[in-house]
Amino acid sequence: MKIEQIVQKLDTEFDIQNHSEDLVEWAVTNENKEYINPDFLDKKTALFSRNSESIDKVYTVVFITEEIVNAISKESNCLIITHHHFDYFEDERGLQAISSDYLERLRQSNNSIYVAHAPLDTHKKYGTSISLANLCKIEAVEYFYDYFGAPTALIGTIKKQSFDHFSSLVQSKIERPFLTKVQHKEYVKKIAVVAGGGDDPEILQTAFDKGCDTFLTGTVEHRWDSPPFQDANKRFHELNKALKLNLIGGTHFGTERPAMIKFTEFIKNLGLDCDYCEDYSLLNVE
């Protein structure tokens, strides 16, 4: 399929024309700018790099990491649909601009990149939080926390069960070897689901105000070497000393991964070959 056809369908599905998120400031550097699709610089999202006229296969990923580039650069004429237009590390390095070396390798192998960040986070069917909730058998009852014009978090319920049972279920479903947990209550029944970096005091307070006993997110322990993020995480935990919600963290990557796996359905329905490309280093990090 021609790349224009796929991009048009993706732009329509994510309503790119009416989206206000600006991904250029953080992701585009003097070193990698020559590899960036000029249209991306105008739209601030969508087709990040264009390296072929037709697409033979599509891969979905969470981040553009070394493991992803190593795997996909062995093929050609692929479109990588990524949630984040960044490289990523679950340590002090955190988010990093995609290196020119990675982009050069993808250009030489004729592989392109399409980014859907906030438009995916807030998508009614494939959104990061609703995909995580569905995977963990949580019934969504209410959406909240506006993110570029649409809610990205949700309140959901499950049959009342022990904290240990529920956290084991989450760990199994997201296929993580380790969860970050803070337990204040013996049971779980009403849950705030905030995939990705959810360690935000405002979101936590809203979850408490809406009667949640448990807060399921990606980031409970923040490892990035960034004072603003570290400060927010500290305030998040200080607030929870008073609110006393159960906290379950499955990592930024681990809690957004279900959405990218689920989105392969959309691509396959277009008649294209599509797989999720795993990053085992991020999946298995402790």
Short mmCIF file of C-alpha atoms in Angstrom, two decimals:
data_model
loop_
_atom_site.label_atom_id
_atom_site.label_comp_id
_atom_site.label_asym_id
_atom_site.label_seq_id
_atom_site.Cartn_x
_atom_site.Cartn_y
_atom_site.Cartn_z
CA MET A 1 0.00 0.00 0.00
CA LYS A 2 1.20 3.53 -0.76
CA ILE A 3 2.43 5.34 2.31
CA GLU A 4 0.10 8.28 1.57
CA GLN A 5 -2.92 5.98 1.80
CA ILE A 6 -1.90 4.60 5.18
CA VAL A 7 -1.02 8.01 6.57
CA GLN A 8 -4.35 9.44 5.43
CA LYS A 9 -6.21 6.66 7.23
CA LEU A 10 -4.15 7.15 10.39
CA ASP A 11 -4.53 10.93 10.30
CA THR A 12 -8.29 10.50 9.99
CA GLU A 13 -8.52 7.92 12.78
CA PHE A 14 -6.53 10.13 15.13
CA ASP A 15 -8.11 13.40 13.91
CA ILE A 16 -4.64 14.85 13.40
CA GLN A 17 -5.95 17.92 11.58
CA ASN A 18 -7.73 19.12 14.72
CA HIS A 19 -5.10 18.07 17.26
CA SER A 20 -3.08 20.68 19.12
CA GLU A 21 -0.26 18.62 20.61
CA ASP A 22 3.20 19.87 19.62
CA LEU A 23 5.79 17.09 19.54
CA VAL A 24 8.51 19.07 17.79
CA GLU A 25 10.11 20.94 20.69
CA TRP A 26 11.33 17.89 22.62
CA ALA A 27 11.97 15.45 19.80
CA VAL A 28 13.63 17.44 17.03
CA THR A 29 17.28 18.39 17.51
CA ASN A 30 19.96 19.95 15.35
CA GLU A 31 21.46 16.47 14.97
CA ASN A 32 18.34 14.60 13.84
CA LYS A 33 16.39 17.36 12.05
CA GLU A 34 17.61 16.37 8.57
CA TYR A 35 15.82 13.01 8.97
CA ILE A 36 12.46 14.48 9.96
CA ASN A 37 9.58 14.63 7.50
CA PRO A 38 9.01 18.35 6.72
CA ASP A 39 5.26 17.87 7.10
CA PHE A 40 5.82 16.71 10.69
CA LEU A 41 7.44 20.04 11.50
CA ASP A 42 4.24 21.73 10.34
CA LYS A 43 1.67 19.37 11.88
CA LYS A 44 3.76 18.79 15.03
CA THR A 45 2.75 15.10 14.97
CA ALA A 46 1.87 12.18 12.63
CA LEU A 47 4.39 11.07 9.94
CA PHE A 48 7.78 11.60 11.61
CA SER A 49 10.08 10.20 8.93
CA ARG A 50 9.35 9.11 5.38
CA ASN A 51 11.77 6.70 3.77
CA SER A 52 9.78 4.78 1.15
CA GLU A 53 6.86 5.28 -1.22
CA SER A 54 5.09 2.02 -0.39
CA ILE A 55 4.67 -0.04 2.76
CA ASP A 56 4.91 -3.83 2.87
CA LYS A 57 4.51 -4.27 6.63
CA VAL A 58 3.55 -2.24 9.69
CA TYR A 59 4.96 -2.58 13.20
CA THR A 60 3.59 -0.97 16.35
CA VAL A 61 5.93 -0.01 19.19
CA VAL A 62 5.90 2.08 22.36
CA PHE A 63 9.28 3.81 21.90
CA ILE A 64 11.98 3.97 19.22
CA THR A 65 14.78 2.22 21.10
CA GLU A 66 17.99 0.46 20.08
CA GLU A 67 16.27 -2.92 20.33
CA ILE A 68 13.47 -1.77 18.03
CA VAL A 69 15.86 -0.28 15.48
CA ASN A 70 18.03 -3.41 15.52
CA ALA A 71 15.00 -5.58 14.80
CA ILE A 72 13.20 -3.54 12.16
CA SER A 73 16.26 -2.31 10.24
CA LYS A 74 16.76 -5.93 9.17
CA GLU A 75 13.64 -5.47 7.02
CA SER A 76 12.65 -2.82 4.49
CA ASN A 77 9.60 -0.81 3.46
CA CYS A 78 8.06 -0.97 6.93
CA LEU A 79 6.06 1.68 8.72
CA ILE A 80 6.70 1.90 12.47
CA ILE A 81 3.71 3.28 14.34
CA THR A 82 5.05 4.44 17.67
CA HIS A 83 3.29 5.91 20.68
CA HIS A 84 6.35 8.01 21.52
CA HIS A 85 8.74 9.79 19.19
CA PHE A 86 11.57 9.16 21.67
CA ASP A 87 14.18 6.68 22.71
CA TYR A 88 13.54 5.65 26.33
CA PHE A 89 15.26 4.24 29.40
CA GLU A 90 13.67 3.16 32.69
CA ASP A 91 16.48 4.86 34.60
CA GLU A 92 17.88 8.35 35.14
CA ARG A 93 18.15 8.96 31.37
CA GLY A 94 14.38 8.80 30.80
CA LEU A 95 13.20 10.26 27.48
CA GLN A 96 15.88 10.94 24.87
CA ALA A 97 15.57 12.32 21.35
CA ILE A 98 15.92 9.63 18.70
CA SER A 99 19.55 9.64 17.62
CA SER A 100 20.60 10.49 14.10
CA ASP A 101 22.33 7.09 14.01
CA TYR A 102 19.01 5.28 14.57
CA LEU A 103 17.27 7.45 11.98
CA GLU A 104 20.05 6.91 9.46
CA ARG A 105 19.80 3.15 9.88
CA LEU A 106 16.04 3.31 9.35
CA ARG A 107 16.51 5.52 6.30
CA GLN A 108 19.03 3.13 4.77
CA SER A 109 16.62 0.24 5.27
CA ASN A 110 13.68 2.25 3.85
CA ASN A 111 11.67 2.18 7.08
CA SER A 112 9.45 5.10 8.14
CA ILE A 113 8.00 6.30 11.45
CA TYR A 114 4.49 7.53 12.33
CA VAL A 115 3.81 9.02 15.78
CA ALA A 116 0.50 9.04 17.67
CA HIS A 117 0.96 10.28 21.24
CA ALA A 118 -1.95 12.22 22.78
CA PRO A 119 -4.28 11.16 19.93
CA LEU A 120 -3.67 7.53 20.98
CA ASP A 121 -3.76 8.24 24.74
CA THR A 122 -7.28 9.62 24.37
CA HIS A 123 -8.60 7.31 21.64
CA LYS A 124 -11.97 5.88 22.66
CA LYS A 125 -11.15 2.33 21.56
CA TYR A 126 -7.35 2.07 21.48
CA GLY A 127 -6.45 4.58 24.20
CA THR A 128 -3.64 3.65 26.58
CA SER A 129 -5.74 3.66 29.76
CA ILE A 130 -8.81 1.93 28.30
CA SER A 131 -6.57 -0.74 26.71
CA LEU A 132 -4.89 -1.35 30.08
CA ALA A 133 -8.25 -1.48 31.86
CA ASN A 134 -9.70 -3.93 29.35
CA LEU A 135 -6.66 -6.19 29.63
CA CYS A 136 -6.95 -6.24 33.45
CA LYS A 137 -10.71 -6.91 33.36
CA ILE A 138 -11.57 -3.51 34.83
CA GLU A 139 -14.98 -2.16 33.79
CA ALA A 140 -14.69 1.51 32.88
CA VAL A 141 -17.45 3.65 34.40
CA GLU A 142 -16.13 7.20 34.07
CA TYR A 143 -13.38 9.09 32.22
CA PHE A 144 -11.44 12.05 33.59
CA TYR A 145 -8.32 14.23 33.27
CA ASP A 146 -8.45 16.32 30.12
CA TYR A 147 -5.45 15.86 27.83
CA PHE A 148 -5.46 18.03 24.71
CA GLY A 149 -9.24 18.18 24.63
CA ALA A 150 -10.19 14.65 25.66
CA PRO A 151 -9.92 12.51 28.82
CA THR A 152 -6.96 10.14 29.11
CA ALA A 153 -7.61 8.49 32.52
CA LEU A 154 -10.56 6.47 33.77
CA ILE A 155 -12.32 5.17 36.84
CA GLY A 156 -13.24 1.51 36.75
CA THR A 157 -14.53 -1.28 38.95
CA ILE A 158 -13.88 -4.95 39.50
CA LYS A 159 -15.38 -7.56 41.78
CA LYS A 160 -14.03 -6.83 45.26
CA GLN A 161 -10.84 -8.79 45.84
CA SER A 162 -7.65 -8.71 47.84
CA PHE A 163 -4.86 -6.35 46.92
CA ASP A 164 -2.48 -9.27 46.46
CA HIS A 165 -4.87 -11.05 44.09
CA PHE A 166 -5.45 -7.97 41.98
CA SER A 167 -1.80 -6.96 41.79
CA SER A 168 -0.89 -10.52 40.75
CA LEU A 169 -3.53 -10.31 38.01
CA VAL A 170 -2.07 -7.03 36.73
CA GLN A 171 1.46 -8.41 36.78
CA SER A 172 0.38 -11.46 34.80
CA LYS A 173 -1.64 -9.48 32.25
CA ILE A 174 1.04 -6.93 31.46
CA GLU A 175 3.73 -9.66 31.54
CA ARG A 176 6.04 -7.79 33.88
CA PRO A 177 8.52 -9.51 36.21
CA PHE A 178 8.09 -6.77 38.80
CA LEU A 179 5.54 -4.16 39.94
CA THR A 180 6.09 -1.13 42.15
CA LYS A 181 3.46 -1.38 44.90
CA VAL A 182 2.33 0.65 47.88
CA GLN A 183 -0.46 -0.99 49.87
CA HIS A 184 -2.78 0.88 52.25
CA LYS A 185 -5.94 -1.22 51.98
CA GLU A 186 -6.56 -4.97 52.02
CA TYR A 187 -9.02 -4.87 49.15
CA VAL A 188 -9.45 -3.48 45.64
CA LYS A 189 -12.79 -2.56 44.10
CA LYS A 190 -12.72 0.92 42.54
CA ILE A 191 -9.64 1.77 40.53
CA ALA A 192 -8.19 4.81 38.77
CA VAL A 193 -6.38 3.67 35.63
CA VAL A 194 -3.74 6.08 34.33
CA ALA A 195 -1.40 4.40 31.85
CA GLY A 196 2.09 5.84 31.37
CA GLY A 197 3.53 8.53 33.61
CA GLY A 198 0.62 8.97 36.01
CA ASP A 199 2.42 10.12 39.15
CA ASP A 200 0.61 13.46 39.18
CA PRO A 201 -0.78 14.86 42.47
CA GLU A 202 -3.78 16.39 40.70
CA ILE A 203 -4.76 13.07 39.13
CA LEU A 204 -4.25 11.27 42.44
CA GLN A 205 -6.47 13.77 44.29
CA THR A 206 -9.19 13.38 41.66
CA ALA A 207 -9.05 9.60 42.00
CA PHE A 208 -9.48 9.92 45.77
CA ASP A 209 -12.34 12.42 45.40
CA LYS A 210 -14.12 9.97 43.10
CA GLY A 211 -13.93 7.23 45.72
CA CYS A 212 -11.11 5.07 44.37
CA ASP A 213 -9.25 2.73 46.67
CA THR A 214 -6.50 1.87 44.16
CA PHE A 215 -4.42 3.80 41.63
CA LEU A 216 -3.04 1.77 38.71
CA THR A 217 -0.45 3.59 36.65
CA GLY A 218 2.94 3.28 35.00
CA THR A 219 5.20 5.45 37.08
CA VAL A 220 5.10 5.10 40.86
CA GLU A 221 8.87 5.26 41.34
CA HIS A 222 10.31 8.05 39.16
CA ARG A 223 13.89 7.42 38.10
CA TRP A 224 14.42 10.22 35.59
CA ASP A 225 17.19 12.67 36.44
CA SER A 226 14.91 15.68 36.05
CA PRO A 227 14.09 17.99 39.00
CA PRO A 228 10.54 18.89 37.84
CA PHE A 229 9.56 15.22 37.48
CA GLN A 230 11.27 14.25 40.72
CA ASP A 231 9.49 17.09 42.54
CA ALA A 232 6.10 16.04 41.18
CA ASN A 233 6.75 12.45 42.21
CA LYS A 234 7.71 13.55 45.72
CA ARG A 235 4.50 15.59 46.04
CA PHE A 236 2.54 12.62 44.67
CA HIS A 237 3.82 10.36 47.45
CA GLU A 238 3.47 13.03 50.16
CA LEU A 239 -0.16 13.49 49.17
CA ASN A 240 -0.80 9.76 49.23
CA LYS A 241 0.43 9.54 52.80
CA ALA A 242 -2.79 11.38 53.63
CA LEU A 243 -5.08 9.86 50.98
CA LYS A 244 -3.85 6.27 51.48
CA LEU A 245 -4.73 4.80 48.09
CA ASN A 246 -3.16 1.55 47.00
CA LEU A 247 -0.55 2.28 44.32
CA ILE A 248 0.42 -0.14 41.57
CA GLY A 249 3.07 0.81 39.01
CA GLY A 250 3.79 -1.29 35.94
CA THR A 251 6.33 1.13 34.36
CA HIS A 252 5.65 3.73 31.71
CA PHE A 253 6.45 1.22 28.97
CA GLY A 254 4.61 -1.71 30.56
CA THR A 255 1.29 0.08 30.97
CA GLU A 256 1.25 1.64 27.48
CA ARG A 257 2.33 -1.55 25.73
CA PRO A 258 -1.23 -3.05 25.72
CA ALA A 259 -2.51 -0.20 23.55
CA MET A 260 0.16 -0.75 20.91
CA ILE A 261 -0.57 -4.48 20.85
CA LYS A 262 -4.28 -3.78 20.51
CA PHE A 263 -3.78 -1.22 17.73
CA THR A 264 -2.48 -3.95 15.42
CA GLU A 265 -6.18 -4.83 14.97
CA PHE A 266 -6.83 -1.52 13.25
CA ILE A 267 -3.96 -1.97 10.82
CA LYS A 268 -4.88 -5.56 10.01
CA ASN A 269 -8.42 -4.42 9.25
CA LEU A 270 -6.91 -2.21 6.52
CA GLY A 271 -5.61 -5.37 4.88
CA LEU A 272 -2.00 -4.83 5.90
CA ASP A 273 0.45 -7.20 7.54
CA CYS A 274 1.05 -5.89 11.05
CA ASP A 275 2.79 -7.06 14.23
CA TYR A 276 3.72 -5.54 17.54
CA CYS A 277 7.52 -5.35 17.88
CA GLU A 278 8.63 -6.17 21.41
CA ASP A 279 11.35 -4.41 23.38
CA TYR A 280 12.34 -7.08 25.89
CA SER A 281 14.87 -4.86 27.65
CA LEU A 282 12.08 -2.45 28.67
CA LEU A 283 9.51 -5.18 29.28
CA ASN A 284 11.76 -7.04 31.70
CA VAL A 285 13.46 -4.14 33.46
CA GLU A 286 13.30 -4.18 37.26
#
